[in-house]
Coordinates of C-alpha atoms in Angstrom, one line a residue:
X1 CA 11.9 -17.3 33.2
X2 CA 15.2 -17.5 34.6
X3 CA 18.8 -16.8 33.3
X4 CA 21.6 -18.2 33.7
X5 CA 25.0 -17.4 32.6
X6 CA 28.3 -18.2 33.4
X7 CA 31.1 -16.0 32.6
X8 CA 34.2 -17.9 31.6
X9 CA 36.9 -15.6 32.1
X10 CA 36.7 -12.0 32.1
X11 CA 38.5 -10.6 29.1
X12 CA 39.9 -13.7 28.3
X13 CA 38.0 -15.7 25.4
X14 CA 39.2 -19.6 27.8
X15 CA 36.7 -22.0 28.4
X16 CA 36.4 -23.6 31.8
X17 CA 36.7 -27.5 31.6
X18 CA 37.8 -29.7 33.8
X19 CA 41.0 -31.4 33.7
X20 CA 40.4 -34.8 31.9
X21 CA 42.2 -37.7 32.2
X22 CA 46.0 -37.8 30.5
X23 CA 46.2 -33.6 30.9
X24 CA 49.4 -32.3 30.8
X25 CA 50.9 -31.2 34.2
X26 CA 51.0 -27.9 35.0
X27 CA 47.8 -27.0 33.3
X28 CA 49.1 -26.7 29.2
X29 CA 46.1 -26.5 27.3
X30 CA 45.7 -30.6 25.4
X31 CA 45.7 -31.1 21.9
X32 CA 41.7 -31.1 22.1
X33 CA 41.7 -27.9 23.9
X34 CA 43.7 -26.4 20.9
X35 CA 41.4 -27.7 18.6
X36 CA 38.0 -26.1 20.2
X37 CA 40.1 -22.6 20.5
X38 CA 40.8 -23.4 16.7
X39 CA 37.0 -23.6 16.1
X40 CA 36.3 -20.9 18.1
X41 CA 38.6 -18.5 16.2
X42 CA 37.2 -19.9 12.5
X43 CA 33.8 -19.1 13.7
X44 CA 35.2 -15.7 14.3
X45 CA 36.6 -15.7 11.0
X46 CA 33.5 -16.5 8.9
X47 CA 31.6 -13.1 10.6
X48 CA 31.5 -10.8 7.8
X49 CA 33.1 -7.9 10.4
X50 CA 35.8 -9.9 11.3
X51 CA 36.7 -11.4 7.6
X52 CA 39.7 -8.9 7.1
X53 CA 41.7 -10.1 10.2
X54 CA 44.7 -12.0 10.2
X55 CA 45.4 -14.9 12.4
X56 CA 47.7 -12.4 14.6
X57 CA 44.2 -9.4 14.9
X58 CA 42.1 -12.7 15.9
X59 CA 44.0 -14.1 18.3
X60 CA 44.1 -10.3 19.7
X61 CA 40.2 -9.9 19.1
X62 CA 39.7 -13.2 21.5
X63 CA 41.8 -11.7 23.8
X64 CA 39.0 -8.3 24.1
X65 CA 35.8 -10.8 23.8
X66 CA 34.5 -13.7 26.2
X67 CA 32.4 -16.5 26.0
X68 CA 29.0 -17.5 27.5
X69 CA 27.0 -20.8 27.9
X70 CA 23.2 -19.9 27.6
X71 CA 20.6 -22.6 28.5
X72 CA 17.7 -23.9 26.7
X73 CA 15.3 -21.0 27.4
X74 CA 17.9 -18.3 29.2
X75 CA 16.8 -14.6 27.8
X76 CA 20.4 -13.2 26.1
X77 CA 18.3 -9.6 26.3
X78 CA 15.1 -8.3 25.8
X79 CA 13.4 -6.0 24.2
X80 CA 14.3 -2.4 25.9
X81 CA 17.4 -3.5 27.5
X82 CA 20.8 -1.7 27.3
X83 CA 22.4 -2.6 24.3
X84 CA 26.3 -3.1 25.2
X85 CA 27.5 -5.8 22.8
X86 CA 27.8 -7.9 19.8
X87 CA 27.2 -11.6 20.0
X88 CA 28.4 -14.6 17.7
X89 CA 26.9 -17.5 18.2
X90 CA 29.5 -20.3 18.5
X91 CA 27.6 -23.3 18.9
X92 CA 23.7 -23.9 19.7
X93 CA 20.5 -21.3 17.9
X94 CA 19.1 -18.3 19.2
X95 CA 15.8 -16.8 18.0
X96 CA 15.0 -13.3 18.0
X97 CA 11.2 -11.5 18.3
X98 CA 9.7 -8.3 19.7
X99 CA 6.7 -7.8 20.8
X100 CA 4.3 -6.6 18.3
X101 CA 0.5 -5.0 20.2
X102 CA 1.2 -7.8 22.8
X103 CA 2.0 -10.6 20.3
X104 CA 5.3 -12.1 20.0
X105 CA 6.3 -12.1 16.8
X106 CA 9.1 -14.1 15.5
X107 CA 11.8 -12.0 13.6
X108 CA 14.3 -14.6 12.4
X109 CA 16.2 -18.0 14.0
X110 CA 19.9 -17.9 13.9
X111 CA 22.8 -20.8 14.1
X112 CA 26.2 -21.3 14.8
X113 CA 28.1 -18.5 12.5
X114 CA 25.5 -16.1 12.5
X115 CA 25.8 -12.8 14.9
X116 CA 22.7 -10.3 16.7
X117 CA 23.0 -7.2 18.3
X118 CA 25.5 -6.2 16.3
X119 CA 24.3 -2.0 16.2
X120 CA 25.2 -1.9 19.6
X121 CA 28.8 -1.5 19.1
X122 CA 27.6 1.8 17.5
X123 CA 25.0 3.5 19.3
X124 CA 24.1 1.4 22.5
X125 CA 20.8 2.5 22.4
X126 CA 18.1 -0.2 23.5
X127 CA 17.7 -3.2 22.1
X128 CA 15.1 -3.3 19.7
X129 CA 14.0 -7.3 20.0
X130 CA 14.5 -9.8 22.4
X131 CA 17.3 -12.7 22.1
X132 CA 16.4 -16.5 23.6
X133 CA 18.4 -19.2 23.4
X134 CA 16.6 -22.2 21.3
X135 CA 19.0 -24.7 22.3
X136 CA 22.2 -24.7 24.7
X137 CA 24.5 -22.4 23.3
X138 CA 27.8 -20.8 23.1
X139 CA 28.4 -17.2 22.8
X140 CA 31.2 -15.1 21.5
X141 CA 30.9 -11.5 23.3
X142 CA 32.3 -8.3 22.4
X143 CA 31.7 -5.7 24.6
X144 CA 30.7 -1.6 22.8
X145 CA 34.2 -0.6 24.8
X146 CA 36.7 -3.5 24.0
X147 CA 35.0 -3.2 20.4
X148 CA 36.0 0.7 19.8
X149 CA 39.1 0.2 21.8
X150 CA 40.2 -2.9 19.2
X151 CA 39.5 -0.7 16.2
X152 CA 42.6 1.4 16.2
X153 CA 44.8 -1.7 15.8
X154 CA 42.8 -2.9 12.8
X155 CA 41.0 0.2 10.6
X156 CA 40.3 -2.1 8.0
X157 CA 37.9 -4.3 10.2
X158 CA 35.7 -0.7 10.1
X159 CA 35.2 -1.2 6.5
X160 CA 34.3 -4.4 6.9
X161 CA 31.7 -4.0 9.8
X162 CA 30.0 -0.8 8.3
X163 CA 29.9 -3.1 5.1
X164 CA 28.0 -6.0 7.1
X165 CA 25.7 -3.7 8.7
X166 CA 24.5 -1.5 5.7
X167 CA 23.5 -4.9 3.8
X168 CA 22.4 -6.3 7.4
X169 CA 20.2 -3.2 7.3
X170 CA 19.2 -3.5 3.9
X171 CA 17.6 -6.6 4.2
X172 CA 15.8 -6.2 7.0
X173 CA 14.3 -3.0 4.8
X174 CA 13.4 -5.0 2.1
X175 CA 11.5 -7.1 4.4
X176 CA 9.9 -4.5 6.3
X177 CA 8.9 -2.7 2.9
X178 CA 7.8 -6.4 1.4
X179 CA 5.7 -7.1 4.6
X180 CA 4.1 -3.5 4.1
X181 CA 3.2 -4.3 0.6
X182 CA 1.7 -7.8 1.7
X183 CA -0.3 -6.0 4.2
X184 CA -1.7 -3.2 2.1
X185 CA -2.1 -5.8 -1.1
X186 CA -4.4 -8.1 1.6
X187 CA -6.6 -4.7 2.6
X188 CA -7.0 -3.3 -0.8
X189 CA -8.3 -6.8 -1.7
X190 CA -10.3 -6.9 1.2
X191 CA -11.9 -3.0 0.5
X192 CA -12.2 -4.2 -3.4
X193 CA -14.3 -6.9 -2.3
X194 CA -16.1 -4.9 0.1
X195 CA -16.7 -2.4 -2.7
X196 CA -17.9 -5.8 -5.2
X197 CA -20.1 -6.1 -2.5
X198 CA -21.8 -2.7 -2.5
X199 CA -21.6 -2.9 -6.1
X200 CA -24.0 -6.0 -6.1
X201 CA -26.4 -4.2 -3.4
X202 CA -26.5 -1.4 -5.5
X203 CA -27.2 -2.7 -8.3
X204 CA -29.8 -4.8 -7.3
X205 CA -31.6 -2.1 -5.5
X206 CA -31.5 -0.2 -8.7
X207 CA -33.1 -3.0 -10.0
X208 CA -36.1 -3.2 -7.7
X209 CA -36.4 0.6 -7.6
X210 CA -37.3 0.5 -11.4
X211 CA -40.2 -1.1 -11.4
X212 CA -42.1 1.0 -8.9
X213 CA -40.4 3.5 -11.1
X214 CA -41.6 2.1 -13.8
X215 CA -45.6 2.2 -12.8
X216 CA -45.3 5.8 -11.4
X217 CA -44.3 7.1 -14.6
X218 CA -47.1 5.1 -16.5
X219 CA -50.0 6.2 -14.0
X220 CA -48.5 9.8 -14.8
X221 CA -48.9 9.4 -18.5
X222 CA -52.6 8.3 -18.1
X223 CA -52.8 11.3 -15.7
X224 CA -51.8 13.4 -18.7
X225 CA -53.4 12.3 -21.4
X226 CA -56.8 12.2 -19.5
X227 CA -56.1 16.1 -18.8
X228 CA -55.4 16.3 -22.8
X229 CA -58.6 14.6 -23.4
X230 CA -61.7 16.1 -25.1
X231 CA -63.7 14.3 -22.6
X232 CA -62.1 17.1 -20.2
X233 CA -62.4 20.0 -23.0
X234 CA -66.1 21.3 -21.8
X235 CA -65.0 22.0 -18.5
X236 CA -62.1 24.3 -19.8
X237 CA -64.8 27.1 -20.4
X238 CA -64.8 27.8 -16.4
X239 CA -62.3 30.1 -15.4
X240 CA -61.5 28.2 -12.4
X241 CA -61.9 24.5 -13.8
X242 CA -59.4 25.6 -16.3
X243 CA -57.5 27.2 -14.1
X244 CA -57.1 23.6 -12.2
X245 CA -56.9 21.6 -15.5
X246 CA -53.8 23.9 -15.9
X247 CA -52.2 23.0 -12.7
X248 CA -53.1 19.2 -12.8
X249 CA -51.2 19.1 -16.2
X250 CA -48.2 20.7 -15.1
X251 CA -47.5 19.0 -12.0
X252 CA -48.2 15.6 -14.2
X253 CA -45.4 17.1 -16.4
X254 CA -43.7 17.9 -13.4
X255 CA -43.9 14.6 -12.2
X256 CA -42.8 12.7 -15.5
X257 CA -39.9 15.2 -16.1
X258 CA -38.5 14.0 -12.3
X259 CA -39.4 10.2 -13.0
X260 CA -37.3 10.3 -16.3
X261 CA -34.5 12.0 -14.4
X262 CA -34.7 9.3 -11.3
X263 CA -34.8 6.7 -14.1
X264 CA -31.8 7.8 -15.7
X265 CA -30.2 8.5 -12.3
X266 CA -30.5 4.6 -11.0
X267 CA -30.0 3.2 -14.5
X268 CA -26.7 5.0 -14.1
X269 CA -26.4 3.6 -10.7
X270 CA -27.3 0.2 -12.7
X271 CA -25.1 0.4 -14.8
X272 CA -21.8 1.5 -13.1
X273 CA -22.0 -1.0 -10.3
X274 CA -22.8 -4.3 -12.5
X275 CA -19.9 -2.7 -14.7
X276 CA -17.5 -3.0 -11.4
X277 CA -19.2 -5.8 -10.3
X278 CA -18.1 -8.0 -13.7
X279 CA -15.2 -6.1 -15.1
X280 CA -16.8 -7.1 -18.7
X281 CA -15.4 -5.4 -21.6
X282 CA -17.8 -3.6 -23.6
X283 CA -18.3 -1.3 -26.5
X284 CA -19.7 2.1 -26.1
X285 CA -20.1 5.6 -26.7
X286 CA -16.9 7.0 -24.2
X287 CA -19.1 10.3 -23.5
X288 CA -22.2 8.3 -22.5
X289 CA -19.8 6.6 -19.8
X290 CA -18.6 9.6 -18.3
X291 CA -22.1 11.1 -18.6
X292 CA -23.2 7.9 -16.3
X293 CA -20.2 8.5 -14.2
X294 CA -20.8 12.4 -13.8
X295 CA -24.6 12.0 -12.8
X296 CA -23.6 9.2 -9.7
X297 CA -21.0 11.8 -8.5
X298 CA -23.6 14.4 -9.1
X299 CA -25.2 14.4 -5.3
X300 CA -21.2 14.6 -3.8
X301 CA -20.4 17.4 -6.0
X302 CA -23.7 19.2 -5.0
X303 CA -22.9 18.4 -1.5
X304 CA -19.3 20.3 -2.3
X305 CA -20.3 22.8 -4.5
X306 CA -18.7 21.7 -7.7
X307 CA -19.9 22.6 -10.8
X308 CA -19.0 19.5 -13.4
X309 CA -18.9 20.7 -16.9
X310 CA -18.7 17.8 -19.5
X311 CA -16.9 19.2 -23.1
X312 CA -17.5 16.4 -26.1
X313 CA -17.7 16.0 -29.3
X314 CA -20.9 16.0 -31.5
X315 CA -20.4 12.3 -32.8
X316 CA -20.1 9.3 -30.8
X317 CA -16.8 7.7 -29.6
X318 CA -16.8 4.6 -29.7
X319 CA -14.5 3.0 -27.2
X320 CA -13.9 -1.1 -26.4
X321 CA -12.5 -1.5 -22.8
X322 CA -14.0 -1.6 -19.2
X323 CA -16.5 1.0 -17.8
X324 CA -16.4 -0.3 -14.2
X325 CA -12.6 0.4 -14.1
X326 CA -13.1 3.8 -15.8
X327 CA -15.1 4.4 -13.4
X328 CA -13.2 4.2 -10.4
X329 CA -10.7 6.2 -12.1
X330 CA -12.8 9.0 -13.1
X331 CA -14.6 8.9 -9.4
X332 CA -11.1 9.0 -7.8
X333 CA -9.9 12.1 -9.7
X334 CA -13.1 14.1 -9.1
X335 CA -13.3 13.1 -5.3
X336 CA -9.9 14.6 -5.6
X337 CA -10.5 17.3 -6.9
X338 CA -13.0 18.0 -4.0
X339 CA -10.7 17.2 -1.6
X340 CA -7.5 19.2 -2.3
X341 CA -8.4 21.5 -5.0
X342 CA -11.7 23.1 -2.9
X343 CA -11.2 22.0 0.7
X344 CA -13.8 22.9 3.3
X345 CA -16.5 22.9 0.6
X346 CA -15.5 26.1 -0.7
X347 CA -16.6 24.8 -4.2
X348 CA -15.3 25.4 -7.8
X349 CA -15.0 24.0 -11.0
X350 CA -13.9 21.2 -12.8
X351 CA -13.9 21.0 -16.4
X352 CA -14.4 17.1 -18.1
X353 CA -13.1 17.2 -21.8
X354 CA -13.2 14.0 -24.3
X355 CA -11.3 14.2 -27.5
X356 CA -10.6 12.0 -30.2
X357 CA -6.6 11.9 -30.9
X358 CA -6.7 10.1 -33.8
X359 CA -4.0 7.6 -33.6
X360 CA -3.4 8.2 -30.1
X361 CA -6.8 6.5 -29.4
X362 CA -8.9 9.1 -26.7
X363 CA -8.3 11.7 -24.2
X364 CA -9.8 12.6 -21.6
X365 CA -9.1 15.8 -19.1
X366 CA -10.1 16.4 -16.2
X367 CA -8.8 20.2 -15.1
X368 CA -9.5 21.9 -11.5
X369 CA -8.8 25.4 -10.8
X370 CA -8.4 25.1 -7.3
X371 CA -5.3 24.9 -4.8
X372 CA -2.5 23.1 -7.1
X373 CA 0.3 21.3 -6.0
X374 CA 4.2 22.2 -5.7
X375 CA 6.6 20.5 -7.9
X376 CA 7.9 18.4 -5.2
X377 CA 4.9 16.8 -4.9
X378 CA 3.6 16.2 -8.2
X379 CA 6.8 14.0 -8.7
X380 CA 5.5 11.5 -5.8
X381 CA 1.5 11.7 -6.9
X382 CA 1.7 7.9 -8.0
X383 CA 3.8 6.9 -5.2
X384 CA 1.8 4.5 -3.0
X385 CA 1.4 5.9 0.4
X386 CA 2.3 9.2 -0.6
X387 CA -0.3 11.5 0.5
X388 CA -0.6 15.2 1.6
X389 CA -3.8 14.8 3.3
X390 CA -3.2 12.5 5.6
X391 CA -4.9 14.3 8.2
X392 CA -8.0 14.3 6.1
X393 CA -8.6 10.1 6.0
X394 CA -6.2 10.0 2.9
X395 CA -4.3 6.8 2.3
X396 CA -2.1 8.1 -0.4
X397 CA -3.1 4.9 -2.8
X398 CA -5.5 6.0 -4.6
X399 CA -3.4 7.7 -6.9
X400 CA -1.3 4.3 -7.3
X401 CA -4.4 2.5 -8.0
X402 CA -5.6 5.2 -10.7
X403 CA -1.9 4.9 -12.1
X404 CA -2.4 1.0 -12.0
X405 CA -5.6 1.3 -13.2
X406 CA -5.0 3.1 -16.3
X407 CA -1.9 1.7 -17.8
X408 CA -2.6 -2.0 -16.8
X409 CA -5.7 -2.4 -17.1
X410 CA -7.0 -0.3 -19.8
X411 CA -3.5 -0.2 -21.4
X412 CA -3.4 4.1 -21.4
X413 CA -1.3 6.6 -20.0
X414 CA -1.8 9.2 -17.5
X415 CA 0.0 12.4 -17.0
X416 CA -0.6 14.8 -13.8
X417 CA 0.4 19.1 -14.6
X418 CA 0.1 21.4 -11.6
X419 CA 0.2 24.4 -9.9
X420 CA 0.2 25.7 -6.6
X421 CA -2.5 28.4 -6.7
X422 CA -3.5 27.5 -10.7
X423 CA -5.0 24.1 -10.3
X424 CA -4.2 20.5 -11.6
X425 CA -4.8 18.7 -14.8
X426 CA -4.9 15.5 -14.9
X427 CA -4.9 13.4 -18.9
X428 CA -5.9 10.1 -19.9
X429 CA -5.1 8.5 -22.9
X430 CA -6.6 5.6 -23.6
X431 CA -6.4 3.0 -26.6
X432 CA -9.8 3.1 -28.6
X433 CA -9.9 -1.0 -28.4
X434 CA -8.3 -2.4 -25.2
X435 CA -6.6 -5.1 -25.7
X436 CA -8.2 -8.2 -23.8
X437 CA -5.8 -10.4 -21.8
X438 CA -4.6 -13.9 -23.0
X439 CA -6.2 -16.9 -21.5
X440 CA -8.5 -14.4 -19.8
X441 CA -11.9 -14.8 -21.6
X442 CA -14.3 -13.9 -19.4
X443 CA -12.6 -10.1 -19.8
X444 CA -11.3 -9.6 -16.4
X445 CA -8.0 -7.6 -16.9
X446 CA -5.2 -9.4 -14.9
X447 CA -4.2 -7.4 -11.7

């Protein structure tokens, strides 16, 4: 696309016209000429750089500046260019985008008043977006040069400009930051969904898996108590008959003591993933849910060399809150726990402790002995994106949801102690009934 642009007068901030009808010889500016110079300058006026001049430092300041005429279309600058100056748009729109993976993303749309580029007059570095004009448009220009050689005769304008640029930049933070957190909130809905949907699968393979299960384990009993039988008894006499009586009945009690285990192992699985799946609040003994939960993390630990050891008390605690949620809370503090207390596999342990505290509802521990974490960094644990293992797939949010987790949806508190070289413990305390949410009666905590 072309460009066109037509520089007025160099250094000069005049307008080229031509003479119209009733102009005064000798070329005096008209009284509609004074007028448009008068617009100019108020224009001037309401940019917050330029707000602490008097009438004397503007008329000065046009002196420095020029004005352009852009066309419909014409490319002020783009994205990469030399950045030399500040523009203020006079009369007409400009829009401004960059170029985002070879999409053209709109940044913002500015009118007469407003003013771009205006970190030039600091750095000159290259421009960071690209400038079009929407519409025809007038231009206001100050040059990087004229701009530092104008300050001297006015240092309050520099208070003014580093003013306009600090909130300038501060909103275009919290829009950055906002975007980030619209992106991140989409994709941790999209991988909560996608972790629904596992849920579902699992659970209905569990499902299916039972009943085949189910038949083993009653074909084994008949195997057993045929072997128990005194139809069997006459043949025990022979040495050798016995011998294979003996072996038959302990591989049957082989065989039943591995179907009750695989039993317990996908009712666990069962369980768990329809709790995620519907986020129903139940009531149930707390050290039966971390039992299920510590038996599905069983094969990762196994795989890391972790040795789980559960601590609780004789009687029952009965808790009223969401299993599915506690869960993924205790799954993401033992996967932890593998990751940056024992990295590499080099194994450990982790100690699981439940504890009734009375009015303070239930606690639960979980306590590594592995690598630790400095000071620095156990400040920042909840932080979203703050991770230390990046390099190792990290994403630094699953410590934010856990945080989120706990104290929103189960209404608890969780405090993190740690360190380096002694290990990290991490404590849940959670209410012994959580409360269910108004207007929320199917039991789904609000998020």
């Amino acid at each position: 696309m072309s460009k066109k642009r037509v520089q007025l007068s160099t250094g000069t901030m005049k307008t080229r016209t031509a003479p119209r009808d009733g102009a005064e010889p000798g070329g005096k500016m008209p009284p509609l000429r004074v007028a448009h110079t008068r617009y100019h300058r108020l224009m001037l006026h309401n940019v917050p750089f330029f707000q602490g001049l008097s009438e004397t430092e503007l008329k000065a300041l046009e002196q420095v500046g020029r004005t352009e005429h852009e066309e419909r279309g014409s490319v002020i600058f783009a994205e990469g260019d030399t950045a030399e100056s500040l523009y203020v748009i006079l009369s007409g729109g400009v829009g401004i985008s960059r170029d985002e993976d070879g999409r053209r993303v709109e940044l913002s749309t500015l009118g007469a008043g407003d003013f771009f580029g205006e970190l030039a007059l600091f750095d000159g570095a290259p421009r960071s977006a690209t400038a079009t004009a929407l519409e025809p448009s007038e231009l206001f220009v100050l040059a990087r040069e004229a701009f530092l050689d104008f300050l001297p005769q006015s240092p309050e304008m520099l208070t003014h400009v580093l003013s306009a640029v600090s909130s300038r930049m501060r909103g275009v933070n919290e829009k950055f930051l906002l975007e980030i957190v619209a992106k991140e909130r989409v994709r941790t809905e999209m991988e909560r969904e996608r972790y629904r949907s596992l849920s579902q699968m699992v659970a209905g393979v569990a499902h299916e898996i039972n009943t085949p299960l189910g038949i083993v384990n009653i074909a084994a009993s008949i195997i057993a108590d045929s072997l128990s039988s005194e139809a069997v008894s006459k043949y025990r006499s022979d040495p050798a008959m016995a011998t294979m009586f003996a072996d038959l009945q302990e591989a049957s009690t082989l065989i039943q003591g591995n179907l009750a285990r695989a039993n317990k192992l996908v009712q666990s699985f069962k369980n768990l993933s329809v709790a995620q799946v519907t986020d129903q609040r139940e009531q149930r003994d707390l050290g039966d849910i971390v039992d299920e939960i510590v038996t599905l993390f069983g094969p990762q630990a196994r795989r890391a060399h972790l040795e789980v050891a559960i601590r609780r008390p004789d009687t029952p605690l009965q808790w009223t809150g969401y299993p599915g949620f506690l869960g993924q809370i205790l799954l993401n503090l033992l996967s932890n726990a593998e990751r940056y207390a024992y990295p590499g596999d080099s194994g450990g342990k982790i100690d699981l402790v439940l504890k009734d505290a009375l009015d303070e509802g239930f606690r639960i521990t979980v306590r590594d002995f592995g690598a630790g974490m400095s000071e620095s960094d156990r400040s920042r644990v909840f932080e979203p994106f703050f991770t230390t293992g990046r390099s190792q797939g990290g994403t630094g949010l699953g410590m934010a949801i856990v945080h989120n987790l706990v104290t929103t949806a189960l209404r608890g508190t969780i405090e993190i102690d740690s360190e380096l070289g002694k290990g990290t413990t991490v404590t849940l305390t959670l209410p012994r009934e959580v409360p269910e949410p108004e207007g929320n009666a199917g039991g789904v905590p609000a998020r």
